[in-house]
PDB file of C-alpha atoms in Angstrom:
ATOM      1  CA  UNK A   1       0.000   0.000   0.000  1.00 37.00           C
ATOM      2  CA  UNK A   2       1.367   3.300  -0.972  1.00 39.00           C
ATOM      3  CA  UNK A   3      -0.059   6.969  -0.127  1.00 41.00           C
ATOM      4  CA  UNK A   4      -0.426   8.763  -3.225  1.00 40.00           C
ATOM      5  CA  UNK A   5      -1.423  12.589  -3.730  1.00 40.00           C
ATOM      6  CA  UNK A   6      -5.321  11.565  -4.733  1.00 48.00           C
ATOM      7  CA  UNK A   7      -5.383   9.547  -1.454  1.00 47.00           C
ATOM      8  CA  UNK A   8      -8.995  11.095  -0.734  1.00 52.00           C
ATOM      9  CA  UNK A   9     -10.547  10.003  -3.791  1.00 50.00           C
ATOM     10  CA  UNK A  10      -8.666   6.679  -4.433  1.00 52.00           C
ATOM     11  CA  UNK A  11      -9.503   5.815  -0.546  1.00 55.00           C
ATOM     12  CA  UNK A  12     -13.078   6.548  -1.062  1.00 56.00           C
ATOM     13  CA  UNK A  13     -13.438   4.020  -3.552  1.00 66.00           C
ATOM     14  CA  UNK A  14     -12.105   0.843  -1.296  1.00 74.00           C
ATOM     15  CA  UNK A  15     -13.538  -1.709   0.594  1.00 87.00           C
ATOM     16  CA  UNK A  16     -13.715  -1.034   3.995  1.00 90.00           C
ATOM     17  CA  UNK A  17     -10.787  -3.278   5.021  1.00 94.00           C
ATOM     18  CA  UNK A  18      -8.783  -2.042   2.968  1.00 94.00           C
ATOM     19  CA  UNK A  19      -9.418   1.414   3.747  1.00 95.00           C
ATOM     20  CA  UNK A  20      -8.996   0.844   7.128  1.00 96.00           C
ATOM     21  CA  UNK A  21      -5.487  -0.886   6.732  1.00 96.00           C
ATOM     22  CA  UNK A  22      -4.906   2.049   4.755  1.00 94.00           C
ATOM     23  CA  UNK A  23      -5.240   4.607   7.334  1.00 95.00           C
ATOM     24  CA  UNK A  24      -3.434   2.454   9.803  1.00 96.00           C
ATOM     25  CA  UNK A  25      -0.662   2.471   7.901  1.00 93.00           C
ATOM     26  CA  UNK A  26      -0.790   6.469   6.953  1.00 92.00           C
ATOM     27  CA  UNK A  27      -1.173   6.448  10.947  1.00 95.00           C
ATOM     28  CA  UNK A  28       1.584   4.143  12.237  1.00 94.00           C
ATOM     29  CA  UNK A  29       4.621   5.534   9.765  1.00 90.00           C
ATOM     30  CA  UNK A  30       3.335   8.998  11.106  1.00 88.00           C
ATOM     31  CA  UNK A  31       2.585   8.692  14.518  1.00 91.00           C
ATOM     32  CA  UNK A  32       4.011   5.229  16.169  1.00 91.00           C
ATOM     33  CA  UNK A  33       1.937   2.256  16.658  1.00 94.00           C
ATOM     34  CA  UNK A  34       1.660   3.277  20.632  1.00 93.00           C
ATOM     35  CA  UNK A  35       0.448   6.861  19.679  1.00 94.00           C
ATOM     36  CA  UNK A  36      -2.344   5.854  17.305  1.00 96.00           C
ATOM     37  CA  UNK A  37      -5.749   4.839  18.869  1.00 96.00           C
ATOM     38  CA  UNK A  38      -7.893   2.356  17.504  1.00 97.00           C
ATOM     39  CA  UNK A  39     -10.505   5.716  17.255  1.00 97.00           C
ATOM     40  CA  UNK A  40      -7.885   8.054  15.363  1.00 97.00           C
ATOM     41  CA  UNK A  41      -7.867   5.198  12.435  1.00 97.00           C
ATOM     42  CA  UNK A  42     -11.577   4.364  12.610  1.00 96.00           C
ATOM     43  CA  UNK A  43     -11.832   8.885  12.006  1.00 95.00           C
ATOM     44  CA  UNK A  44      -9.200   8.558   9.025  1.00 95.00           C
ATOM     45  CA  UNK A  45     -10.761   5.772   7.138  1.00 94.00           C
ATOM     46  CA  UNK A  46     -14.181   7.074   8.357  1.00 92.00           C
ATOM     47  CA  UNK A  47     -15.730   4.351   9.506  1.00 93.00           C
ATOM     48  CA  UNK A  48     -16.571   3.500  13.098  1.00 94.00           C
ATOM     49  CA  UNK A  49     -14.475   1.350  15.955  1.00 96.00           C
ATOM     50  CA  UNK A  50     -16.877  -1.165  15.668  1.00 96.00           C
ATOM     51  CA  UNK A  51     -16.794  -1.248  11.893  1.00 95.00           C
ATOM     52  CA  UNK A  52     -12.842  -1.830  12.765  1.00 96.00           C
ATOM     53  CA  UNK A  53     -13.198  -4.744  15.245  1.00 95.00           C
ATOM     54  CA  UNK A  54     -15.526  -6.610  12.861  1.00 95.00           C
ATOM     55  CA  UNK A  55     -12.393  -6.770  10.372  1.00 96.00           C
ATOM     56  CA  UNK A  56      -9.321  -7.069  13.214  1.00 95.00           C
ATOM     57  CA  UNK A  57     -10.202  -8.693  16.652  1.00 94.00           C
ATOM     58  CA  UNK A  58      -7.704  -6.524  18.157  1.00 95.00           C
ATOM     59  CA  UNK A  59      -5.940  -3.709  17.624  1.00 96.00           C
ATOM     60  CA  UNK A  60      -2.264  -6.137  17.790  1.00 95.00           C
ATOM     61  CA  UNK A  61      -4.023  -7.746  14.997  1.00 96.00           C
ATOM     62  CA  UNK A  62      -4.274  -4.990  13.083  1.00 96.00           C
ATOM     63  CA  UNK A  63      -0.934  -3.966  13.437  1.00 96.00           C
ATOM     64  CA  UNK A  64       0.463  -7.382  12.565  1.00 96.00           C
ATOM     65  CA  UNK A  65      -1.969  -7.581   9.327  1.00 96.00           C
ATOM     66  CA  UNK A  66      -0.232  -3.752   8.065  1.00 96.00           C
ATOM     67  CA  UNK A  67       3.391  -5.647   8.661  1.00 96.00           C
ATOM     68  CA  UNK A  68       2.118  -8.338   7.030  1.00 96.00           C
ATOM     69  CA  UNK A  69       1.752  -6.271   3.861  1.00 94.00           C
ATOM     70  CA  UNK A  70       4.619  -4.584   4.255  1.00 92.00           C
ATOM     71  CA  UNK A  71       6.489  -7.820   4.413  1.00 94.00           C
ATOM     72  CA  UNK A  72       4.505  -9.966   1.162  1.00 94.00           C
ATOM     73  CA  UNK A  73       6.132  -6.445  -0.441  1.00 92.00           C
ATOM     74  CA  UNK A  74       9.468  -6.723   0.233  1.00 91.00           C
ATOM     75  CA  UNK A  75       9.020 -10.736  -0.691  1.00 94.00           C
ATOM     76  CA  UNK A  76       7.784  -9.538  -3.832  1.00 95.00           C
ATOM     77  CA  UNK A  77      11.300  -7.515  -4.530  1.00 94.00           C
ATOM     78  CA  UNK A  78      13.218 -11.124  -4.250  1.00 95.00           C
ATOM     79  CA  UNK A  79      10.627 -12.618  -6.607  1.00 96.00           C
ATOM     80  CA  UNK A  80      11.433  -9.559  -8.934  1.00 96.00           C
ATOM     81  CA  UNK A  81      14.692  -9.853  -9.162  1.00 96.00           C
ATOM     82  CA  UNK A  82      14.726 -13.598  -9.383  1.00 96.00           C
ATOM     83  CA  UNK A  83      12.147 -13.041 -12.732  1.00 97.00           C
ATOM     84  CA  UNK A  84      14.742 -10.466 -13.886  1.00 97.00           C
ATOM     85  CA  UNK A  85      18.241 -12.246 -13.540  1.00 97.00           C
ATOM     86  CA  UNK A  86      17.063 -15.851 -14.083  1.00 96.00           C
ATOM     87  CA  UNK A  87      20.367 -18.158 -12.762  1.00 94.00           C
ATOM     88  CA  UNK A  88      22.133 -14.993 -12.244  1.00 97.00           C
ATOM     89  CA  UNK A  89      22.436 -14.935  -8.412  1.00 96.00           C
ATOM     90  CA  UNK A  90      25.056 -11.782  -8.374  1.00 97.00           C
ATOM     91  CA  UNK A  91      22.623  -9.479 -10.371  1.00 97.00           C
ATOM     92  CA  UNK A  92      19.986 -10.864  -8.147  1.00 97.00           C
ATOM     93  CA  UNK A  93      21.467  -9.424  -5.084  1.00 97.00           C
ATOM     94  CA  UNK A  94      22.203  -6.247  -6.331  1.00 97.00           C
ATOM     95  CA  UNK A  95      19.177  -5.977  -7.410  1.00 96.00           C
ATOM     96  CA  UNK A  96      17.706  -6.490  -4.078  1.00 96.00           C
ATOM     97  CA  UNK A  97      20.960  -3.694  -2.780  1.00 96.00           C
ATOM     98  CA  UNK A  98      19.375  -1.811  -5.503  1.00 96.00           C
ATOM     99  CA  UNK A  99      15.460  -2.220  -4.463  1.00 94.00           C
ATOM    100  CA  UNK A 100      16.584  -1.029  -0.990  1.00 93.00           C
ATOM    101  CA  UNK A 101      18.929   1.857  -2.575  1.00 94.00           C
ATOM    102  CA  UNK A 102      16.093   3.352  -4.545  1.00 92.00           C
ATOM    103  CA  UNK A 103      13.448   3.142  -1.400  1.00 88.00           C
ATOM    104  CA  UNK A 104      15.717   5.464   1.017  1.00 89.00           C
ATOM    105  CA  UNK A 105      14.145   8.539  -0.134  1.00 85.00           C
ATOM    106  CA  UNK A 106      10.849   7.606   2.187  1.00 77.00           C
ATOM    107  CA  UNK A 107      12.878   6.286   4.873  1.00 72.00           C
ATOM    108  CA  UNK A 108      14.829   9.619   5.529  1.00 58.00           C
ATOM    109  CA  UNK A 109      11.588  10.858   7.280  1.00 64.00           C
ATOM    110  CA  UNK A 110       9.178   7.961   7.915  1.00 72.00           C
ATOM    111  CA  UNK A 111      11.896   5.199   8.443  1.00 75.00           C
ATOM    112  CA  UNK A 112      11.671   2.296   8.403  1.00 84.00           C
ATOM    113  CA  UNK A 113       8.228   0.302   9.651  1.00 89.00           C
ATOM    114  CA  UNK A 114      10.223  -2.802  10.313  1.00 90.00           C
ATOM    115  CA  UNK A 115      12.862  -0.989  12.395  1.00 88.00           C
ATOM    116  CA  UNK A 116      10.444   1.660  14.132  1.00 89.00           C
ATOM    117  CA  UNK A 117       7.414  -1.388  15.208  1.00 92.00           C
ATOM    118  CA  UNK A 118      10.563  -3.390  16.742  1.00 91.00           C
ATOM    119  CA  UNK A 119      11.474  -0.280  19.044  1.00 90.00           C
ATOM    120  CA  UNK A 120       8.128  -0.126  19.978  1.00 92.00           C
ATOM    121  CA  UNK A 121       6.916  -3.869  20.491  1.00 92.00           C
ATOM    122  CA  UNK A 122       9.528  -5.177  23.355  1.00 91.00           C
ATOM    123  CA  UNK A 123       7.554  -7.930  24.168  1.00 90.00           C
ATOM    124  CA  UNK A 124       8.950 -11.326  21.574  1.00 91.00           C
ATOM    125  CA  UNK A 125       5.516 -12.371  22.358  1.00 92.00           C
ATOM    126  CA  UNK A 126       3.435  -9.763  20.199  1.00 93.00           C
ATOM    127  CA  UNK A 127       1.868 -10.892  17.577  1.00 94.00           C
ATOM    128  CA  UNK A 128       3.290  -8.178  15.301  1.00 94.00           C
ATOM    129  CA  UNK A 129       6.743  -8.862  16.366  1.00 94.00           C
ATOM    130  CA  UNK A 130       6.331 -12.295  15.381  1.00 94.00           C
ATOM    131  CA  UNK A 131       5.626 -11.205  11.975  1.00 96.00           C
ATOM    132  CA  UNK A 132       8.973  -9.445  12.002  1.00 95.00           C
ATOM    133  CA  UNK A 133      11.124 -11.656  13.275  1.00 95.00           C
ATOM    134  CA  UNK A 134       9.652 -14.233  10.273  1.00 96.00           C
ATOM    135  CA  UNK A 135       9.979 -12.387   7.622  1.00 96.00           C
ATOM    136  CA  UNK A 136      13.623 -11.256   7.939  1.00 95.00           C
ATOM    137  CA  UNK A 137      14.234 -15.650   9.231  1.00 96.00           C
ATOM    138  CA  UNK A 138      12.977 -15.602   5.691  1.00 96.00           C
ATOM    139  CA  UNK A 139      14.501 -12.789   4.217  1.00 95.00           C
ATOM    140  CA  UNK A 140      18.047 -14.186   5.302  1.00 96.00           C
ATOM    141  CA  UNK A 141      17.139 -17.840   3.979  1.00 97.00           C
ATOM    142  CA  UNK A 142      16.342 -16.558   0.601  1.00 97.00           C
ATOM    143  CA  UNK A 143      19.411 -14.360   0.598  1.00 97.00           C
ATOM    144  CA  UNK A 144      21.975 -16.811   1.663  1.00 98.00           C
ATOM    145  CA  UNK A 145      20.454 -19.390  -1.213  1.00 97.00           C
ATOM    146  CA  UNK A 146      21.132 -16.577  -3.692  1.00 97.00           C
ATOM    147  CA  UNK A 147      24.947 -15.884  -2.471  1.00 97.00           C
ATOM    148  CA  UNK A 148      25.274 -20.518  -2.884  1.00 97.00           C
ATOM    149  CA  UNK A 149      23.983 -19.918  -6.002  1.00 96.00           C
ATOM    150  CA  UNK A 150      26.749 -17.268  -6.782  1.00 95.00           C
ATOM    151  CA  UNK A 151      29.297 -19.592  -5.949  1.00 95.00           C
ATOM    152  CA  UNK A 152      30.515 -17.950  -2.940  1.00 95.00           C
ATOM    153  CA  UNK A 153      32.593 -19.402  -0.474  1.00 93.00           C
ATOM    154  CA  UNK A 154      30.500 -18.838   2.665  1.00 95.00           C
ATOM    155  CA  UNK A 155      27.398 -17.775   1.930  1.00 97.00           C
ATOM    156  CA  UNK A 156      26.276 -17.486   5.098  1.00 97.00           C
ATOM    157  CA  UNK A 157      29.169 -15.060   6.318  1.00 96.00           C
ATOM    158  CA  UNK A 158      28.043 -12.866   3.141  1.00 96.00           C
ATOM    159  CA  UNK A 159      24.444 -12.776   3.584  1.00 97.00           C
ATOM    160  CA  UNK A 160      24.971 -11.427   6.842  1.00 97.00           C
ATOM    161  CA  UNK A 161      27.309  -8.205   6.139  1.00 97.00           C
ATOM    162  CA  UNK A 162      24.714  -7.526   3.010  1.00 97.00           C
ATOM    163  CA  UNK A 163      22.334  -7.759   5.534  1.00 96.00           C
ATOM    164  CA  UNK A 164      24.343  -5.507   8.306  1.00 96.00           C
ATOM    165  CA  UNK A 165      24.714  -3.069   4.783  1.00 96.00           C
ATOM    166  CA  UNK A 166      21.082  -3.331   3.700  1.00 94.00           C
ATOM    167  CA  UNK A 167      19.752  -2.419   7.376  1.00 93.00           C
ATOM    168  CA  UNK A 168      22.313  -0.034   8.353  1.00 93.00           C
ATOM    169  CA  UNK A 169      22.042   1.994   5.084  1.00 93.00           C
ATOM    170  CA  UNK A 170      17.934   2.609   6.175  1.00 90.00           C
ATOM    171  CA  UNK A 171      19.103   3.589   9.994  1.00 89.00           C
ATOM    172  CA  UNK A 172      21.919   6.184   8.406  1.00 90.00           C
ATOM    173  CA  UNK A 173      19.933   7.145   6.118  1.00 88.00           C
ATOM    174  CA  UNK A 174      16.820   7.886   8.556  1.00 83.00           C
ATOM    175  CA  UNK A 175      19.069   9.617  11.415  1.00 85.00           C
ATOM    176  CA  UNK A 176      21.201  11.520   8.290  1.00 86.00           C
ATOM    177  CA  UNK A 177      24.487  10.661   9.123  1.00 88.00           C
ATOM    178  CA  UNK A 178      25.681   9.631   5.598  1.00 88.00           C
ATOM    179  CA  UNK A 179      25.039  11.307   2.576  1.00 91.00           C
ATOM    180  CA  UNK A 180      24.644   9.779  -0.595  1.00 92.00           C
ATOM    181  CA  UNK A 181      23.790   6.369   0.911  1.00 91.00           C
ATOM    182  CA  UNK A 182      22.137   4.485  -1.440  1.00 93.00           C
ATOM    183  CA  UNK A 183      25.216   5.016  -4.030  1.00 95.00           C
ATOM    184  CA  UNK A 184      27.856   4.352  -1.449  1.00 96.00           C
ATOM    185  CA  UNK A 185      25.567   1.252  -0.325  1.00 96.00           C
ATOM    186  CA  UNK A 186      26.045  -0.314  -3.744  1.00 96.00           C
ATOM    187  CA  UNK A 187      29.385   0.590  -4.176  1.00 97.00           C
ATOM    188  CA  UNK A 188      29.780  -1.235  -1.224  1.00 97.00           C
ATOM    189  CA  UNK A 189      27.814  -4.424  -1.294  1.00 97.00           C
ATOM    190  CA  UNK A 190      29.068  -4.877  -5.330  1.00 96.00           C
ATOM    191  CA  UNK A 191      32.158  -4.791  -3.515  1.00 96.00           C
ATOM    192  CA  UNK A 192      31.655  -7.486  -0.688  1.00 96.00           C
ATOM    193  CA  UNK A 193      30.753  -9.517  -3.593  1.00 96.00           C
ATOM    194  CA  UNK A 194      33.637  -8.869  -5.439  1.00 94.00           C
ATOM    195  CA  UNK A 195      36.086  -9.716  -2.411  1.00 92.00           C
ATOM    196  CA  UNK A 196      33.988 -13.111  -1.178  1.00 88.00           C
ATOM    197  CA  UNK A 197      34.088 -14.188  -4.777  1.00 82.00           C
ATOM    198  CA  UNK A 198      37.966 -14.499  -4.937  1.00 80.00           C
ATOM    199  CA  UNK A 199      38.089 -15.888  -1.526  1.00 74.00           C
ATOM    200  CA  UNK A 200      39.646 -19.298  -1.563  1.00 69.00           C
ATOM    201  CA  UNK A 201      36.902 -21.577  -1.030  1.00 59.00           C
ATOM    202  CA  UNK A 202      36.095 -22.495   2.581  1.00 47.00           C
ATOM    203  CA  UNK A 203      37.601 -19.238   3.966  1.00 47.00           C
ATOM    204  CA  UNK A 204      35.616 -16.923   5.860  1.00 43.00           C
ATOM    205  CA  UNK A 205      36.147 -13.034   5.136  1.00 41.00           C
ATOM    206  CA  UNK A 206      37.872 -11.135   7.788  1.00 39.00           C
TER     207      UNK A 206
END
């Protein structure tokens, strides 16, 4: 789901779940998940509470349904670049380096929803978390098959510093500390891949 500049009209036109997922999300990336009442969504997507609870039992489950979204989303950018780069693993992950690159614009002053629900959902218990935690177990699994695929000689060991790049690129990025960051995060990823790929085999970076 992504606000647009006709959001009035084009939300008008939805289906009440929908529009109320819509204004949760407008909601949390402004506000915080804590901040934002189950009433403050029910007066954006003007509806009612009740009308809200008929879709989401809970107000947890509405916040795990919007991360739920957000996550099927960023599973759709691996399925994207696997259509694009068919048994071409490298351009694969760049095009995910790229994906994340090109969506740091929004993230220098919303964030990102992944990063700000965490610091707001302590308890590992919350159903929300949960769908977190999941979809970056799965997010790593897909990446490390795509780094075997390139040949490298730990996958594992690469898939995490992408990941430490990928992540820490959207938290620079959000508290401005680094400039230019999605250019200097390719540079820098194209260049992990370089270095692991002339690693002898069996040897983990250092």
């Amino acid at each position: 789901m992504t606000t647009t500049a006709g959001r009035p009209s084009r939300v008008a036109k939805l289906p009440p779940r929908e529009r109320i997922l819509d204004a949760a999300e407008e909601l949390f990336q402004s506000e915080g998940i804590r901040r934002v009442g189950v009433q403050a969504i029910a007066d954006k997507a003007e509806t009612t509470k009740a009308a809200i609870y008929r879709h989401f039992e809970t107000k947890d489950a509405l916040v795990a349904e919007w991360l739920r979204i957000l996550a099927a989303d960023y599973q759709a950018a691996f399925d994207r670049v696997e259509a694009e780069h068919p048994d071409r693993p490298r351009e694969q992950i760049l095009g995910l380096a790229r994906f994340i690159a090109e969506g740091l614009p929004s993230i220098s002053y919303r964030g990102c929803p992944f990063i700000n629900s965490l610091a707001e959902l302590p308890d590992r218990s919350h159903p929300a978390r949960q769908v977190i935690e999941e979809h970056k177990a799965r997010q790593t699994r897909r990446l490390v098959a795509m780094c075997a695929g390139a040949g490298l000689p730990d996958p594992e060991q690469t898939a995490a510093e992408i990941t430490f790049l990928l992540e820490g690129a959207q938290v620079s990025t959000q508290n401005g500390s680094i400039d230019r960051a999605g250019d200097r995060l390719l540079t820098i990823v194209e260049a992990v891949l370089d270095r692991q790929q002339h690693s002898p085999r069996g040897e983990a970076a250092t």
